[in-house]
Coordinates of C-alpha atoms in Angstrom, one line a residue:
Chain A
M1 CA 127.4 82.1 99.9
L2 CA 125.6 78.6 99.0
L3 CA 126.0 76.0 102.2
F4 CA 125.9 71.9 100.9
M5 CA 123.2 70.6 103.9
S6 CA 122.7 66.8 104.0
P7 CA 121.1 65.0 106.2
M8 CA 122.0 62.5 109.0
V9 CA 120.6 59.3 109.6
D10 CA 122.1 57.8 112.8
G11 CA 125.0 59.6 112.6
E12 CA 125.2 58.7 109.4
V13 CA 124.7 60.8 106.4
V14 CA 122.7 60.0 103.5
D15 CA 123.4 59.9 99.6
N16 CA 121.8 61.5 97.7
G17 CA 122.8 60.4 94.4
C18 CA 125.2 62.8 92.9
S19 CA 128.5 60.9 91.7
F20 CA 131.9 62.6 91.9
E21 CA 131.4 64.1 88.2
D22 CA 128.7 66.0 88.6
W23 CA 130.2 68.1 91.7
V24 CA 133.0 69.2 88.8
R25 CA 130.7 69.6 86.6
Y26 CA 129.1 72.2 88.8
D27 CA 132.4 73.9 90.0
R28 CA 133.5 74.3 86.0
E29 CA 130.1 75.6 85.4
M30 CA 130.2 78.3 88.7
K31 CA 134.1 79.4 87.1
D32 CA 132.6 79.6 83.6
A33 CA 129.7 81.8 85.2
G34 CA 132.6 84.5 86.1
V35 CA 130.7 83.8 89.4
W36 CA 132.4 81.7 91.8
V37 CA 134.9 83.6 94.3
S38 CA 135.5 80.4 96.3
G39 CA 134.0 77.8 98.1
H40 CA 135.2 74.2 99.2
P41 CA 133.7 71.0 99.9
L42 CA 134.1 69.0 104.2
Q43 CA 135.9 65.7 105.4
D44 CA 133.1 63.6 105.8
L45 CA 131.9 63.9 110.0
T46 CA 134.4 61.5 111.1
T47 CA 136.9 63.6 111.5
C48 CA 134.8 66.9 113.1
T49 CA 135.2 68.4 115.9
T50 CA 134.5 70.9 118.1
V51 CA 135.9 73.6 120.3
Q52 CA 133.0 75.1 123.0
V53 CA 134.9 77.9 125.2
G54 CA 133.4 78.3 128.6
P55 CA 132.3 82.0 131.3
G56 CA 136.5 81.1 132.3
G57 CA 137.9 80.1 129.3
E58 CA 138.5 77.1 129.2
R59 CA 138.1 75.0 126.5
T60 CA 135.8 72.0 125.8
I61 CA 136.9 69.9 122.2
T62 CA 134.4 67.3 121.9
D63 CA 134.6 64.5 118.5
G64 CA 132.1 65.3 115.5
P65 CA 129.2 68.0 115.8
F66 CA 126.5 67.0 119.5
A67 CA 124.1 64.3 118.7
E68 CA 120.7 65.9 118.2
T69 CA 123.0 67.2 114.9
R70 CA 120.3 66.4 112.0
E71 CA 122.2 68.3 108.9
L72 CA 125.8 68.2 108.0
L73 CA 128.0 71.0 106.5
G74 CA 128.8 69.4 103.5
G75 CA 131.1 72.1 102.2
Y76 CA 130.5 75.5 100.7
D77 CA 130.6 77.6 97.6
V78 CA 130.2 81.8 97.9
I79 CA 129.4 83.2 94.4
D80 CA 129.3 86.5 93.7
V81 CA 125.7 87.8 91.7
P82 CA 123.7 90.7 90.7
D83 CA 120.5 88.8 93.8
L84 CA 118.8 86.7 94.8
D85 CA 117.0 84.7 92.4
A86 CA 121.1 84.9 90.3
A87 CA 122.0 82.9 93.5
L88 CA 118.5 80.4 94.3
E89 CA 119.7 79.6 89.9
W90 CA 123.3 79.3 91.4
A91 CA 122.2 77.1 94.4
A92 CA 119.2 74.5 92.0
R93 CA 121.8 73.7 89.9
S94 CA 124.3 72.3 92.3
P95 CA 123.2 68.4 92.6
G96 CA 123.5 68.7 96.6
A97 CA 120.2 69.9 96.7
I98 CA 118.4 66.9 94.5
G99 CA 117.4 63.7 95.8
T100 CA 117.4 64.5 100.0
G101 CA 120.3 66.8 100.0
S102 CA 119.1 70.8 100.2
V103 CA 121.5 74.1 99.3
Q104 CA 120.8 76.9 102.5
V105 CA 121.6 80.5 100.9
R106 CA 122.4 83.1 103.3
P107 CA 124.3 86.2 101.6
I108 CA 127.1 87.5 102.9
F109 CA 127.8 89.9 106.1
E110 CA 129.5 92.8 104.5
I111 CA 132.0 94.9 106.9
D112 CA 132.3 98.1 106.0
V113 CA 135.5 99.6 107.7
Q114 CA 135.5 103.1 107.2
V115 CA 139.9 104.1 107.3
Chain B
M1 CA 91.9 131.7 100.1
P2 CA 90.9 128.7 102.2
G3 CA 89.2 127.1 99.5
E4 CA 91.3 127.2 97.4
E5 CA 93.5 125.7 99.9
V6 CA 91.1 123.5 100.5
A7 CA 91.0 122.1 97.2
V8 CA 95.0 122.1 97.3
G9 CA 94.2 119.5 100.1
S10 CA 91.9 117.9 98.5
S11 CA 94.0 117.1 95.0
V12 CA 97.7 116.8 97.4
E13 CA 95.8 113.5 99.2
A14 CA 93.6 111.8 96.0
V15 CA 97.1 112.8 94.2
F16 CA 99.4 111.0 97.0
R17 CA 95.7 107.6 97.1
E18 CA 95.8 107.3 93.3
E19 CA 99.8 107.5 93.0
R20 CA 101.8 106.4 96.1
G21 CA 101.7 102.4 95.1
R22 CA 102.9 104.1 91.9
L23 CA 106.0 106.2 93.6
L24 CA 107.0 103.6 95.4
A25 CA 106.8 101.2 92.7
S26 CA 109.3 103.5 90.9
L27 CA 111.6 105.0 94.3
V28 CA 112.2 100.5 94.4
R29 CA 113.4 100.0 92.0
R30 CA 115.8 102.8 92.0
F31 CA 117.6 102.3 95.5
G32 CA 116.8 98.4 96.4
D33 CA 115.4 100.0 99.8
L34 CA 111.4 100.1 100.5
D35 CA 112.6 101.3 104.0
L36 CA 114.2 104.7 102.3
A37 CA 111.0 103.7 99.4
E38 CA 108.9 105.3 101.9
E39 CA 110.6 107.8 103.5
V40 CA 111.5 110.3 101.6
A41 CA 107.8 109.5 99.6
S42 CA 106.3 110.7 102.6
E43 CA 109.2 114.1 102.5
A44 CA 108.3 114.3 99.5
I45 CA 104.5 114.9 100.4
E46 CA 105.0 117.3 103.1
A47 CA 107.1 119.5 100.6
A48 CA 104.3 119.0 98.3
L49 CA 102.1 120.3 100.9
T50 CA 104.3 123.6 101.0
H51 CA 104.5 124.3 97.6
W52 CA 101.7 123.3 95.5
P53 CA 99.7 126.3 98.2
T54 CA 101.9 129.0 96.8
D55 CA 103.0 128.2 93.7
G56 CA 100.6 126.2 92.7
V57 CA 99.8 122.8 91.0
P58 CA 102.5 121.5 89.1
S59 CA 100.3 120.0 85.4
R60 CA 102.2 116.2 86.5
P61 CA 101.7 116.0 90.2
G62 CA 103.6 112.0 90.0
A63 CA 106.4 113.1 88.1
W64 CA 106.6 116.5 90.1
L65 CA 106.7 113.3 93.6
L66 CA 108.7 111.1 91.8
T67 CA 110.9 113.7 91.2
T68 CA 111.2 115.2 94.4
A69 CA 111.9 111.8 96.5
R70 CA 114.5 110.7 94.2
R71 CA 116.3 113.9 95.0
R72 CA 115.5 113.1 98.1
A73 CA 116.5 109.1 98.4
V74 CA 119.7 110.6 96.7
D75 CA 120.9 113.1 99.4
R76 CA 120.6 110.8 101.9
L77 CA 122.6 108.1 100.2
R78 CA 125.1 110.9 99.8
R79 CA 125.3 111.3 103.6
D80 CA 125.1 107.7 104.9
R81 CA 127.7 106.1 103.0
V82 CA 127.6 102.7 104.0
L83 CA 124.2 102.4 103.6
A84 CA 125.3 103.9 99.8
T85 CA 128.2 101.4 99.4
R86 CA 125.7 98.5 99.8
L87 CA 122.6 100.2 98.5
A88 CA 123.1 101.9 95.4
V89 CA 126.0 103.5 95.0
L90 CA 126.5 103.8 91.0
R91 CA 122.9 104.0 90.6
A92 CA 122.3 107.0 92.7
E93 CA 124.8 108.6 91.1
A94 CA 122.9 108.7 87.8
E95 CA 120.4 110.5 89.9
R96 CA 122.3 113.3 90.5
A97 CA 123.9 114.1 87.6
D98 CA 119.0 114.1 86.8
H99 CA 119.2 117.5 87.7
A100 CA 115.8 118.5 86.1
P101 CA 114.1 120.3 88.2
P102 CA 110.9 119.1 90.0
A103 CA 108.5 122.2 88.6
D104 CA 109.7 120.9 84.6
A105 CA 110.1 117.4 84.9
D106 CA 107.8 115.6 81.8
R107 CA 108.5 112.5 82.2
D108 CA 104.5 110.5 82.9
L109 CA 105.9 107.7 86.0
P110 CA 107.2 104.3 85.2
D111 CA 104.3 102.1 86.3
D112 CA 107.1 99.5 88.2
R113 CA 103.6 98.7 90.3
L114 CA 104.5 94.8 88.4
A115 CA 108.3 94.5 89.5
L116 CA 106.4 95.9 93.5
F117 CA 103.7 92.9 93.1
F118 CA 107.1 90.0 92.3
T119 CA 109.2 91.9 95.1
C120 CA 106.2 91.9 97.9
A121 CA 105.0 88.3 97.4
H122 CA 108.2 86.5 96.2
P123 CA 109.1 83.1 97.6
A124 CA 111.6 83.5 99.1
L125 CA 109.2 85.4 102.0
A126 CA 107.3 84.0 104.8
A127 CA 103.4 82.9 102.9
Q128 CA 102.3 85.0 105.9
D129 CA 103.6 87.9 104.9
R130 CA 103.3 88.3 101.5
G131 CA 99.6 89.2 102.0
A132 CA 100.6 91.8 104.4
L133 CA 104.2 93.5 101.4
T134 CA 100.9 93.8 99.2
L135 CA 98.0 96.3 101.1
R136 CA 101.9 97.8 103.1
F137 CA 103.3 98.3 99.8
L138 CA 100.7 98.1 97.0
A139 CA 97.6 99.7 98.5
G140 CA 98.7 101.5 100.8
L141 CA 97.2 100.7 103.9
T142 CA 99.2 101.8 106.8
T143 CA 101.0 99.0 109.3
A144 CA 98.0 98.9 112.0
E145 CA 95.5 98.4 109.0
V146 CA 97.3 96.4 107.8
A147 CA 97.2 94.3 111.1
R148 CA 93.8 94.7 112.0
A149 CA 93.7 93.4 108.5
F150 CA 95.7 90.5 109.6
L151 CA 93.9 90.6 113.4
V152 CA 97.5 91.0 114.9
P153 CA 98.4 93.0 117.4
T154 CA 99.3 97.0 115.7
A155 CA 103.3 95.8 117.0
T156 CA 102.8 92.4 115.6
M157 CA 102.5 93.0 112.2
A158 CA 105.2 96.2 112.6
Q159 CA 107.8 93.5 113.4
R160 CA 107.3 91.6 110.4
L161 CA 107.2 93.9 108.7
V162 CA 110.3 95.4 108.9
R163 CA 111.8 91.6 109.2
A164 CA 110.0 91.0 105.7
K165 CA 111.6 94.4 104.4
R166 CA 114.6 93.4 106.1
K167 CA 115.1 90.2 104.2
I168 CA 114.3 91.6 100.7
R169 CA 117.1 94.6 101.8
D170 CA 120.4 92.2 103.2
A171 CA 118.8 88.8 100.8
R172 CA 118.5 91.1 97.3
I173 CA 115.7 89.9 97.0
P174 CA 115.3 91.8 92.9
F175 CA 113.4 93.5 92.7
R176 CA 111.9 93.1 89.4
V177 CA 109.9 91.3 86.4
P178 CA 109.8 87.4 86.0
G179 CA 110.7 86.6 82.1
P180 CA 108.3 84.9 80.3
D181 CA 109.6 81.7 81.2
E182 CA 110.0 82.6 85.2
L183 CA 105.9 83.9 85.7
P184 CA 103.9 81.1 85.6
G185 CA 106.1 79.6 88.7
R186 CA 106.2 82.7 89.9
L187 CA 102.9 84.1 89.0
P188 CA 101.1 81.9 91.7
T189 CA 102.6 83.4 95.0
V190 CA 101.0 87.0 93.3
L191 CA 97.5 85.5 92.9
Q192 CA 97.8 84.4 95.8
A193 CA 99.1 87.3 98.4
V194 CA 96.0 88.7 96.7
Y195 CA 93.2 86.0 96.9
S196 CA 94.5 85.9 100.8
V197 CA 93.6 90.1 101.4
F198 CA 90.1 88.8 99.2
T199 CA 89.7 85.8 101.8
E200 CA 89.6 88.2 104.3
G201 CA 87.4 90.5 103.3
Y202 CA 85.2 88.0 102.4
A203 CA 85.2 85.2 105.5
A204 CA 87.2 87.1 108.2
S205 CA 88.8 84.2 110.3
S206 CA 87.6 86.0 112.9
G207 CA 85.7 88.5 114.5
P208 CA 82.3 90.3 115.4
D209 CA 81.3 90.8 111.7
L210 CA 81.9 88.1 109.0
Q211 CA 83.4 90.1 106.4
R212 CA 85.2 93.1 105.6
I213 CA 84.1 95.3 102.6
D214 CA 87.3 97.9 103.0
L215 CA 89.4 95.0 102.7
A216 CA 87.2 92.7 100.1
E217 CA 87.6 95.8 98.1
E218 CA 91.5 96.7 98.2
A219 CA 91.6 93.4 97.0
I220 CA 89.5 94.1 94.0
R221 CA 91.1 97.2 92.7
L222 CA 95.2 94.7 92.8
G223 CA 93.6 92.6 91.0
R224 CA 92.4 95.3 89.0
I225 CA 95.7 96.8 88.5
L226 CA 97.0 93.1 88.3
R227 CA 94.8 92.9 85.1
R228 CA 96.0 96.2 83.9
L229 CA 99.6 95.4 84.2
L230 CA 99.3 91.3 82.7
P231 CA 96.1 91.9 80.3
A232 CA 97.1 88.3 78.1
E233 CA 97.7 86.9 81.4
R234 CA 94.1 84.2 81.9
E235 CA 94.7 83.5 85.5
V236 CA 95.1 87.2 86.7
A237 CA 91.6 87.8 84.9
G238 CA 90.1 83.8 85.7
L239 CA 90.7 85.6 89.7
L240 CA 89.6 89.3 89.3
G241 CA 86.0 87.2 87.5
L242 CA 86.6 84.6 90.6
M243 CA 86.8 88.0 93.4
L244 CA 83.8 89.8 91.8
L245 CA 81.5 87.6 90.9
V246 CA 81.7 86.3 94.9
H247 CA 81.6 90.4 95.5
A248 CA 78.8 91.0 93.9
R249 CA 76.7 88.7 96.6
R250 CA 77.8 90.9 99.0
D251 CA 74.4 93.5 100.5
A252 CA 72.6 89.3 100.5
R253 CA 75.7 87.4 101.9
T254 CA 74.2 89.1 105.9
G255 CA 70.9 90.7 107.6
P256 CA 69.8 93.8 108.4
D257 CA 71.0 92.4 111.9
G258 CA 74.1 91.4 110.9
T259 CA 73.2 87.1 110.4
M260 CA 74.8 84.9 107.7
I261 CA 72.4 84.4 105.3
L262 CA 73.9 81.4 103.5
L263 CA 74.2 81.7 99.4
D264 CA 70.2 79.2 99.1
D265 CA 68.9 81.6 100.8
Q266 CA 70.4 85.3 99.8
D267 CA 67.9 87.3 97.8
R268 CA 69.1 86.7 94.2
G269 CA 67.5 91.1 92.8
R270 CA 70.1 91.9 96.1
W271 CA 73.1 90.9 93.8
D272 CA 74.9 93.4 92.0
R273 CA 73.7 92.6 88.2
Q274 CA 76.9 94.6 86.8
M275 CA 80.0 93.3 88.9
I276 CA 78.2 89.5 87.9
E277 CA 78.4 91.1 84.4
E278 CA 81.5 92.6 84.2
G279 CA 83.4 89.4 86.4
C280 CA 81.5 86.3 84.5
G281 CA 83.5 88.8 80.6
L282 CA 86.3 87.8 82.8
V283 CA 85.7 84.7 83.0
V284 CA 85.3 83.6 79.3
V285 CA 88.5 85.1 79.0
S286 CA 90.1 82.8 81.7
L287 CA 89.2 79.6 79.8
T288 CA 89.8 80.5 76.1
G289 CA 92.4 78.7 74.9
R290 CA 94.9 76.6 76.7
A291 CA 93.5 74.2 80.4
P292 CA 92.0 77.0 82.2
G293 CA 94.3 77.4 86.1
P294 CA 92.6 76.6 89.6
Y295 CA 91.2 80.3 89.5
G296 CA 89.7 80.4 85.9
L297 CA 88.0 76.7 87.0
Q298 CA 86.4 79.0 91.1
A299 CA 85.9 82.0 88.7
A300 CA 83.1 79.9 86.0
I301 CA 82.4 78.3 89.2
A302 CA 80.5 81.6 91.3
A303 CA 79.6 82.5 87.3
L304 CA 77.3 79.1 88.0
H305 CA 76.0 79.9 90.9
D306 CA 75.2 83.9 89.7
E307 CA 73.4 83.3 87.3
A308 CA 70.9 80.6 88.3
A309 CA 68.1 82.6 89.2
D310 CA 67.3 79.6 91.8
V311 CA 69.7 76.8 93.3
A312 CA 67.2 74.3 92.7
S313 CA 67.4 76.2 88.9
T314 CA 71.9 75.5 89.6
D315 CA 73.0 73.5 86.3
W316 CA 75.0 71.2 89.8
P317 CA 76.3 69.2 87.0
Q318 CA 77.9 71.6 85.4
V319 CA 79.3 72.4 88.9
V320 CA 80.7 68.9 89.3
A321 CA 82.1 68.7 87.0
L322 CA 84.8 72.0 87.5
Y323 CA 85.3 70.6 90.8
D324 CA 86.4 68.2 89.2
V325 CA 88.8 69.6 87.0
L326 CA 89.9 72.0 90.4
L327 CA 90.5 69.0 92.3
G328 CA 92.4 67.3 89.3
L329 CA 94.5 71.0 89.5
V330 CA 94.7 70.6 93.1
P331 CA 93.6 67.8 95.3
S332 CA 92.4 70.0 98.3
P333 CA 90.6 68.6 101.3
I334 CA 89.2 72.2 100.5
V335 CA 87.8 71.6 96.7
A336 CA 86.4 68.2 98.2
L337 CA 84.2 69.4 100.7
N338 CA 82.9 71.8 97.9
R339 CA 83.1 69.0 96.1
A340 CA 81.1 66.9 98.1
A341 CA 78.2 70.2 99.1
A342 CA 77.9 70.0 94.4
V343 CA 77.4 66.0 94.4
A344 CA 74.8 66.5 97.1
M345 CA 73.1 69.2 95.3
R346 CA 73.4 66.9 92.7
D347 CA 72.2 63.6 94.1
G348 CA 70.9 63.5 96.7
P349 CA 72.3 63.5 100.6
E350 CA 73.4 60.8 100.4
A351 CA 75.7 61.1 98.5
G352 CA 77.6 64.4 99.3
L353 CA 77.8 62.7 102.9
A354 CA 79.2 59.6 101.8
L355 CA 81.8 61.6 100.0
L356 CA 82.3 64.7 103.0
D357 CA 82.9 60.9 105.6
G358 CA 85.8 59.8 103.1
L359 CA 87.3 62.8 103.7
A360 CA 87.2 62.3 107.7
D361 CA 90.2 61.7 108.3
D362 CA 92.5 64.1 105.9
P363 CA 94.1 65.9 109.1
R364 CA 93.5 68.7 107.1
L365 CA 89.8 69.0 107.3
R366 CA 91.3 69.0 111.4
G367 CA 89.7 72.5 113.3
H368 CA 88.9 73.5 109.4
H369 CA 84.5 74.3 110.8
P370 CA 82.9 74.1 107.2
Y371 CA 83.4 70.6 107.8
P372 CA 81.4 69.4 109.8
A373 CA 79.5 72.3 109.0
A374 CA 78.1 70.3 106.2
R375 CA 78.2 67.3 107.5
A376 CA 74.9 68.3 109.4
D377 CA 73.6 70.4 107.8
L378 CA 73.6 67.3 104.9
L379 CA 72.6 65.0 108.2
R380 CA 70.0 67.5 109.2
R381 CA 68.4 66.9 105.1
L382 CA 68.3 63.1 106.0
G383 CA 66.7 63.4 109.4
R384 CA 69.3 62.2 111.0
Y385 CA 68.9 64.8 114.6
D386 CA 70.8 63.3 116.5
E387 CA 74.2 63.3 115.1
A388 CA 73.2 66.7 112.4
A389 CA 74.0 67.7 116.2
A390 CA 76.9 66.7 117.5
A391 CA 78.5 68.5 113.9
Y392 CA 76.7 71.2 114.8
R393 CA 78.5 70.8 118.2
S394 CA 81.7 70.3 116.8
A395 CA 81.7 72.8 114.0
L396 CA 81.1 75.1 117.1
T397 CA 84.0 74.8 118.7
L398 CA 85.9 75.6 116.0
V399 CA 84.5 78.5 114.8
G400 CA 85.8 81.8 114.7
T401 CA 83.5 84.9 113.1
E402 CA 79.9 86.0 115.9
P403 CA 77.3 85.4 112.7
E404 CA 78.7 82.6 112.0
R405 CA 78.2 81.3 116.0
A406 CA 74.9 83.0 116.0
Y407 CA 74.0 81.0 112.3
L408 CA 75.1 77.2 113.5
L409 CA 73.9 77.9 117.1
E410 CA 70.0 79.0 115.4
Q411 CA 70.3 75.2 112.8
L412 CA 71.7 73.3 116.2
K413 CA 68.4 74.8 117.9
T414 CA 66.6 72.8 114.7
V415 CA 67.1 69.3 114.8
T416 CA 67.4 69.4 119.3
G417 CA 63.6 70.7 119.5
E418 CA 64.6 73.5 122.0

């Protein structure tokens, strides 16, 4: 999974200079290469709500992420590639990796359910 | 016959030592898992110890070991369905079709070590773990030996190796040799991993001894393997040349009681001429063609030192010129520090000191004892003894090994007149 991280300053996402068209092109490249499995861009931070469940089952619902958050998950793509180098290549080609942005590459945890 | 048993035992050991890296590399290539590779490699050795005394040593012991280990691996994968699906079920199925009995194995062990070098030095691994993995899997050191090499407790090293192996497996760090377009980007991490082993051997970061000959020799052995596997890469030649040219001075670097002897005061008759000759040949290779790389340049500097009859006749202008090029490639304060020392030899201590003082604010030199030690040396040569004493004292607070501490204390005495 490629996680597109945007740095934040004072609650505002720093623009890394890539355009909407850059993302559309990247999306098409992944689909054309047959590696794209799923993914979504996320709405901006003002729409974020955080849920926590306490020891007694009580729910605490707060607006936004925590104040100390320095990076925001901007979206993700799940891709199917043979190894880390291939994943890193796709991560590096994404508009999310340029400028102030960064891309985290995380393997999906595969749960093998024996039936 | 007892005599025969000994012969078989020692030949197994010799085969294992020589072939272990290749065996592991081959197994990792097939199964993608370092733990599994290690376990079945050990089992194959055990099987050899059982069978060879009665059946005789096979004509191709390496191939025998590989076939046996592969079968063990396939058995394990079949038993462990989860593992099999996660790892290499297809490759495992292909292995099962391979029915050649171990004794008939006629293929030589393929040399997959280059791919293993790149796996162990993958940039996705923590820089400090790359040298450790290289020692563990390519040099064949035990975890305890690797821990000793990097001066950490065995338990700590075991944890680090477990974490690194898990990352290789679970993040699917590929086991492959980078293509020609990727090689220039990836090779430096491999060279750095080998060189970090060497520098730990050449100048231990702490402890009772100045140098660790065994470690330096292991790094040179790894360098030779790399040179064989990548004969066209000039920086590989440069690294091996550098290690040989520096290691050639090993016997002259310490006195009989383990005290440190600086380059200026070494008995050059005790330098290893054969090693210097081989190193100089590699320098020529590494500098021929396009612009040289950092290892080739450092090797060339080492060669100028090694070829000089004494300090005075060293070609200091040439040494400084090489440092200028090196500093352009590697703008590190350590390179600048070494360049300043060479300038001091060419133009006098005052010129060197001016350069050193220009580096005073670099945070990367803070805590690096050679910096105050070099300043102290130049101040002493200028007769500014009080300042020299202060610089020796700050170097003493930072120094790691006992011989270096003893050397600095001795120098401190010469300027304080005690």
